[in-house]
C-alpha cells in the first residue's frame, strides 16, 4: 500500500512540476509580449498627442492667415468701390459735379496710407492739393488714373484670393495627412490595446492555473511526507514484531528439541510394551513394572510440556 500510494503521489508531483514549468514559461512569454505592447501603445499615444498639438498649431496659424486675408480683401474691396464711385462722379457733366466728386476722390486719396507706394494714388493726392482744384478741369486725366488704379486694385484682390487659395490648399493637404496619420495610429493603438487586454486576460488565467497547480502539488507533497512518515513508523513496528516473533519461534524450537530429547528414549520402550500387552493374554509382573515406569515417564513429559507453555506465555508477555 505504502509503495503504491507513494509512487502515485510522486508521479503526480512530477507531472505538476512539468505543468508548472510550462505555465511559468507561458506566463513569462505573455508578460514580455504585454510589456512590448504596452510600450508600443504608450509610444503611439505620444505620437497621437504630438499630432494633435501640431494640428492645433497649424489650425491657429491658418486662422491667423485667413483673418489677415479677410482684412486685406476688405480693404481692397473698399478701394475698388471708392475708385468706381469717383469715376462715376467725374463722368458727370461739369455743371452737375457736386461735392460728391470731391468726397469720392478724397476717399480714394486716403487709400495712399494703405498703399503708400502706388503711383496713381500719389498723383491723385497731388491733384487734390492744387488750388483751385484741378479735378474739375482735368477730370478726364483723373478718370484715366482712377481706371488704372481700379485695375491695380482688382489685380491686387485677385492676387490676394489666389494666395489665400494656395495657403488653404497647403493647409488642407497638411491637415489631411496629419488626420490620416492620427487615424491610422489611433486604430493601431486600439488594436494593440485589444491584443494586450486579451493577453493580460490569458496571463491572469494561466497564473490562476499555476496557483491551483502549486496548491495541488503542495497538497500531494504534504500527503507524501505524511505517508512516508507513517509507513516508516509501521515498518519499524513490523521489524520489531518480526524480531519478537523470530525470538518466539526460536524459543519454541529450542523448547521442542528439549521436549523431544526427554521423550524419545522412553517412547520406543513404551511402544514395545504396548505391543507386548496386546500379544499377551494376561499381564505379568514384568509388564506391571513397565507400566508403572511408563507412567512415571509420562509425568516427566507433562512437566516438561508445562515448562514449554510457561516459556511461551513469558514470550507473549514480553512481546
PDB file of N, CA, C and O in Angstrom, residues 61-77 156-168:
ATOM      1  N   UNK A  61      -2.400  78.852 -36.891  1.00  0.00           N
ATOM      2  CA  UNK A  61      -1.676  79.598 -37.927  1.00  0.00           C
ATOM      3  C   UNK A  61      -2.580  79.897 -39.111  1.00  0.00           C
ATOM      4  O   UNK A  61      -2.589  81.026 -39.647  1.00  0.00           O
ATOM      5  N   UNK A  62      -3.352  78.907 -39.503  1.00  0.00           N
ATOM      6  CA  UNK A  62      -4.244  79.096 -40.652  1.00  0.00           C
ATOM      7  C   UNK A  62      -5.334  80.106 -40.348  1.00  0.00           C
ATOM      8  O   UNK A  62      -5.714  80.924 -41.211  1.00  0.00           O
ATOM      9  N   UNK A  63      -5.851  80.092 -39.145  1.00  0.00           N
ATOM     10  CA  UNK A  63      -6.877  81.069 -38.759  1.00  0.00           C
ATOM     11  C   UNK A  63      -6.331  82.493 -38.843  1.00  0.00           C
ATOM     12  O   UNK A  63      -7.042  83.414 -39.283  1.00  0.00           O
ATOM     13  N   UNK A  64      -5.082  82.669 -38.419  1.00  0.00           N
ATOM     14  CA  UNK A  64      -4.470  83.997 -38.499  1.00  0.00           C
ATOM     15  C   UNK A  64      -4.291  84.421 -39.960  1.00  0.00           C
ATOM     16  O   UNK A  64      -4.558  85.581 -40.330  1.00  0.00           O
ATOM     17  N   UNK A  65      -3.825  83.476 -40.799  1.00  0.00           N
ATOM     18  CA  UNK A  65      -3.652  83.782 -42.217  1.00  0.00           C
ATOM     19  C   UNK A  65      -4.985  84.189 -42.854  1.00  0.00           C
ATOM     20  O   UNK A  65      -5.043  85.156 -43.625  1.00  0.00           O
ATOM     21  N   UNK A  66      -6.023  83.450 -42.538  1.00  0.00           N
ATOM     22  CA  UNK A  66      -7.330  83.765 -43.123  1.00  0.00           C
ATOM     23  C   UNK A  66      -7.852  85.107 -42.603  1.00  0.00           C
ATOM     24  O   UNK A  66      -8.468  85.872 -43.368  1.00  0.00           O
ATOM     25  N   UNK A  67      -7.607  85.375 -41.325  1.00  0.00           N
ATOM     26  CA  UNK A  67      -8.033  86.659 -40.768  1.00  0.00           C
ATOM     27  C   UNK A  67      -7.325  87.816 -41.471  1.00  0.00           C
ATOM     28  O   UNK A  67      -7.952  88.836 -41.810  1.00  0.00           O
ATOM     29  N   UNK A  68      -6.028  87.676 -41.714  1.00  0.00           N
ATOM     30  CA  UNK A  68      -5.272  88.705 -42.443  1.00  0.00           C
ATOM     31  C   UNK A  68      -5.813  88.852 -43.865  1.00  0.00           C
ATOM     32  O   UNK A  68      -5.932  89.974 -44.382  1.00  0.00           O
ATOM     33  N   UNK A  69      -6.124  87.718 -44.479  1.00  0.00           N
ATOM     34  CA  UNK A  69      -6.674  87.778 -45.847  1.00  0.00           C
ATOM     35  C   UNK A  69      -8.007  88.523 -45.871  1.00  0.00           C
ATOM     36  O   UNK A  69      -8.233  89.368 -46.748  1.00  0.00           O
ATOM     37  N   UNK A  70      -8.862  88.222 -44.923  1.00  0.00           N
ATOM     38  CA  UNK A  70     -10.178  88.885 -44.891  1.00  0.00           C
ATOM     39  C   UNK A  70     -10.008  90.395 -44.734  1.00  0.00           C
ATOM     40  O   UNK A  70     -10.705  91.187 -45.405  1.00  0.00           O
ATOM     41  N   UNK A  71      -9.089  90.808 -43.871  1.00  0.00           N
ATOM     42  CA  UNK A  71      -8.860  92.246 -43.668  1.00  0.00           C
ATOM     43  C   UNK A  71      -8.336  92.902 -44.948  1.00  0.00           C
ATOM     44  O   UNK A  71      -8.833  93.961 -45.381  1.00  0.00           O
ATOM     45  N   UNK A  72      -7.352  92.277 -45.576  1.00  0.00           N
ATOM     46  CA  UNK A  72      -6.786  92.840 -46.802  1.00  0.00           C
ATOM     47  C   UNK A  72      -7.824  92.846 -47.933  1.00  0.00           C
ATOM     48  O   UNK A  72      -7.906  93.804 -48.715  1.00  0.00           O
ATOM     49  N   UNK A  73      -8.582  91.778 -48.020  1.00  0.00           N
ATOM     50  CA  UNK A  73      -9.604  91.708 -49.063  1.00  0.00           C
ATOM     51  C   UNK A  73     -10.670  92.775 -48.849  1.00  0.00           C
ATOM     52  O   UNK A  73     -11.167  93.381 -49.820  1.00  0.00           O
ATOM     53  N   UNK A  74     -11.010  93.000 -47.583  1.00  0.00           N
ATOM     54  CA  UNK A  74     -11.999  94.058 -47.271  1.00  0.00           C
ATOM     55  C   UNK A  74     -11.459  95.421 -47.677  1.00  0.00           C
ATOM     56  O   UNK A  74     -12.174  96.247 -48.285  1.00  0.00           O
ATOM     57  N   UNK A  75     -10.185  95.637 -47.354  1.00  0.00           N
ATOM     58  CA  UNK A  75      -9.570  96.933 -47.699  1.00  0.00           C
ATOM     59  C   UNK A  75      -9.556  97.144 -49.219  1.00  0.00           C
ATOM     60  O   UNK A  75      -9.921  98.216 -49.716  1.00  0.00           O
ATOM     61  N   UNK A  76      -9.124  96.145 -49.965  1.00  0.00           N
ATOM     62  CA  UNK A  76      -9.016  96.314 -51.406  1.00  0.00           C
ATOM     63  C   UNK A  76     -10.408  96.400 -52.053  1.00  0.00           C
ATOM     64  O   UNK A  76     -10.595  97.109 -53.059  1.00  0.00           O
ATOM     65  N   UNK A  77     -11.370  95.715 -51.466  1.00  0.00           N
ATOM     66  CA  UNK A  77     -12.744  95.809 -51.977  1.00  0.00           C
ATOM     67  C   UNK A  77     -13.278  97.227 -51.770  1.00  0.00           C
ATOM     68  O   UNK A  77     -13.940  97.788 -52.670  1.00  0.00           O
ATOM     69  N   UNK A 156      -4.864  93.262 -57.433  1.00  0.00           N
ATOM     70  CA  UNK A 156      -4.460  93.007 -56.044  1.00  0.00           C
ATOM     71  C   UNK A 156      -5.451  92.056 -55.345  1.00  0.00           C
ATOM     72  O   UNK A 156      -5.059  91.127 -54.648  1.00  0.00           O
ATOM     73  N   UNK A 157      -6.730  92.310 -55.578  1.00  0.00           N
ATOM     74  CA  UNK A 157      -7.765  91.454 -54.992  1.00  0.00           C
ATOM     75  C   UNK A 157      -7.639  90.026 -55.506  1.00  0.00           C
ATOM     76  O   UNK A 157      -7.755  89.062 -54.732  1.00  0.00           O
ATOM     77  N   UNK A 158      -7.390  89.878 -56.809  1.00  0.00           N
ATOM     78  CA  UNK A 158      -7.240  88.554 -57.383  1.00  0.00           C
ATOM     79  C   UNK A 158      -6.017  87.840 -56.815  1.00  0.00           C
ATOM     80  O   UNK A 158      -6.062  86.637 -56.519  1.00  0.00           O
ATOM     81  N   UNK A 159      -4.934  88.606 -56.655  1.00  0.00           N
ATOM     82  CA  UNK A 159      -3.719  88.008 -56.099  1.00  0.00           C
ATOM     83  C   UNK A 159      -3.933  87.562 -54.650  1.00  0.00           C
ATOM     84  O   UNK A 159      -3.465  86.491 -54.238  1.00  0.00           O
ATOM     85  N   UNK A 160      -4.646  88.401 -53.899  1.00  0.00           N
ATOM     86  CA  UNK A 160      -4.972  88.022 -52.526  1.00  0.00           C
ATOM     87  C   UNK A 160      -5.778  86.725 -52.494  1.00  0.00           C
ATOM     88  O   UNK A 160      -5.530  85.836 -51.674  1.00  0.00           O
ATOM     89  N   UNK A 161      -6.744  86.622 -53.409  1.00  0.00           N
ATOM     90  CA  UNK A 161      -7.578  85.425 -53.480  1.00  0.00           C
ATOM     91  C   UNK A 161      -6.741  84.192 -53.831  1.00  0.00           C
ATOM     92  O   UNK A 161      -6.884  83.131 -53.225  1.00  0.00           O
ATOM     93  N   UNK A 162      -5.863  84.347 -54.809  1.00  0.00           N
ATOM     94  CA  UNK A 162      -5.022  83.215 -55.216  1.00  0.00           C
ATOM     95  C   UNK A 162      -4.070  82.794 -54.106  1.00  0.00           C
ATOM     96  O   UNK A 162      -3.847  81.589 -53.883  1.00  0.00           O
ATOM     97  N   UNK A 163      -3.490  83.785 -53.417  1.00  0.00           N
ATOM     98  CA  UNK A 163      -2.603  83.468 -52.291  1.00  0.00           C
ATOM     99  C   UNK A 163      -3.367  82.750 -51.177  1.00  0.00           C
ATOM    100  O   UNK A 163      -2.874  81.767 -50.611  1.00  0.00           O
ATOM    101  N   UNK A 164      -4.567  83.249 -50.909  1.00  0.00           N
ATOM    102  CA  UNK A 164      -5.398  82.623 -49.883  1.00  0.00           C
ATOM    103  C   UNK A 164      -5.766  81.187 -50.283  1.00  0.00           C
ATOM    104  O   UNK A 164      -5.717  80.263 -49.458  1.00  0.00           O
ATOM    105  N   UNK A 165      -6.091  80.998 -51.524  1.00  0.00           N
ATOM    106  CA  UNK A 165      -6.450  79.674 -52.025  1.00  0.00           C
ATOM    107  C   UNK A 165      -5.264  78.711 -51.900  1.00  0.00           C
ATOM    108  O   UNK A 165      -5.418  77.556 -51.485  1.00  0.00           O
ATOM    109  N   UNK A 166      -4.059  79.221 -52.261  1.00  0.00           N
ATOM    110  CA  UNK A 166      -2.860  78.382 -52.179  1.00  0.00           C
ATOM    111  C   UNK A 166      -2.542  78.010 -50.734  1.00  0.00           C
ATOM    112  O   UNK A 166      -2.222  76.847 -50.432  1.00  0.00           O
ATOM    113  N   UNK A 167      -2.647  78.999 -49.836  1.00  0.00           N
ATOM    114  CA  UNK A 167      -2.385  78.730 -48.425  1.00  0.00           C
ATOM    115  C   UNK A 167      -3.398  77.723 -47.858  1.00  0.00           C
ATOM    116  O   UNK A 167      -3.040  76.821 -47.099  1.00  0.00           O
ATOM    117  N   UNK A 168      -4.644  77.902 -48.249  1.00  0.00           N
ATOM    118  CA  UNK A 168      -5.684  76.977 -47.771  1.00  0.00           C
ATOM    119  C   UNK A 168      -5.455  75.564 -48.315  1.00  0.00           C
ATOM    120  O   UNK A 168      -5.665  74.567 -47.620  1.00  0.00           O
TER     121      UNK A 168
END
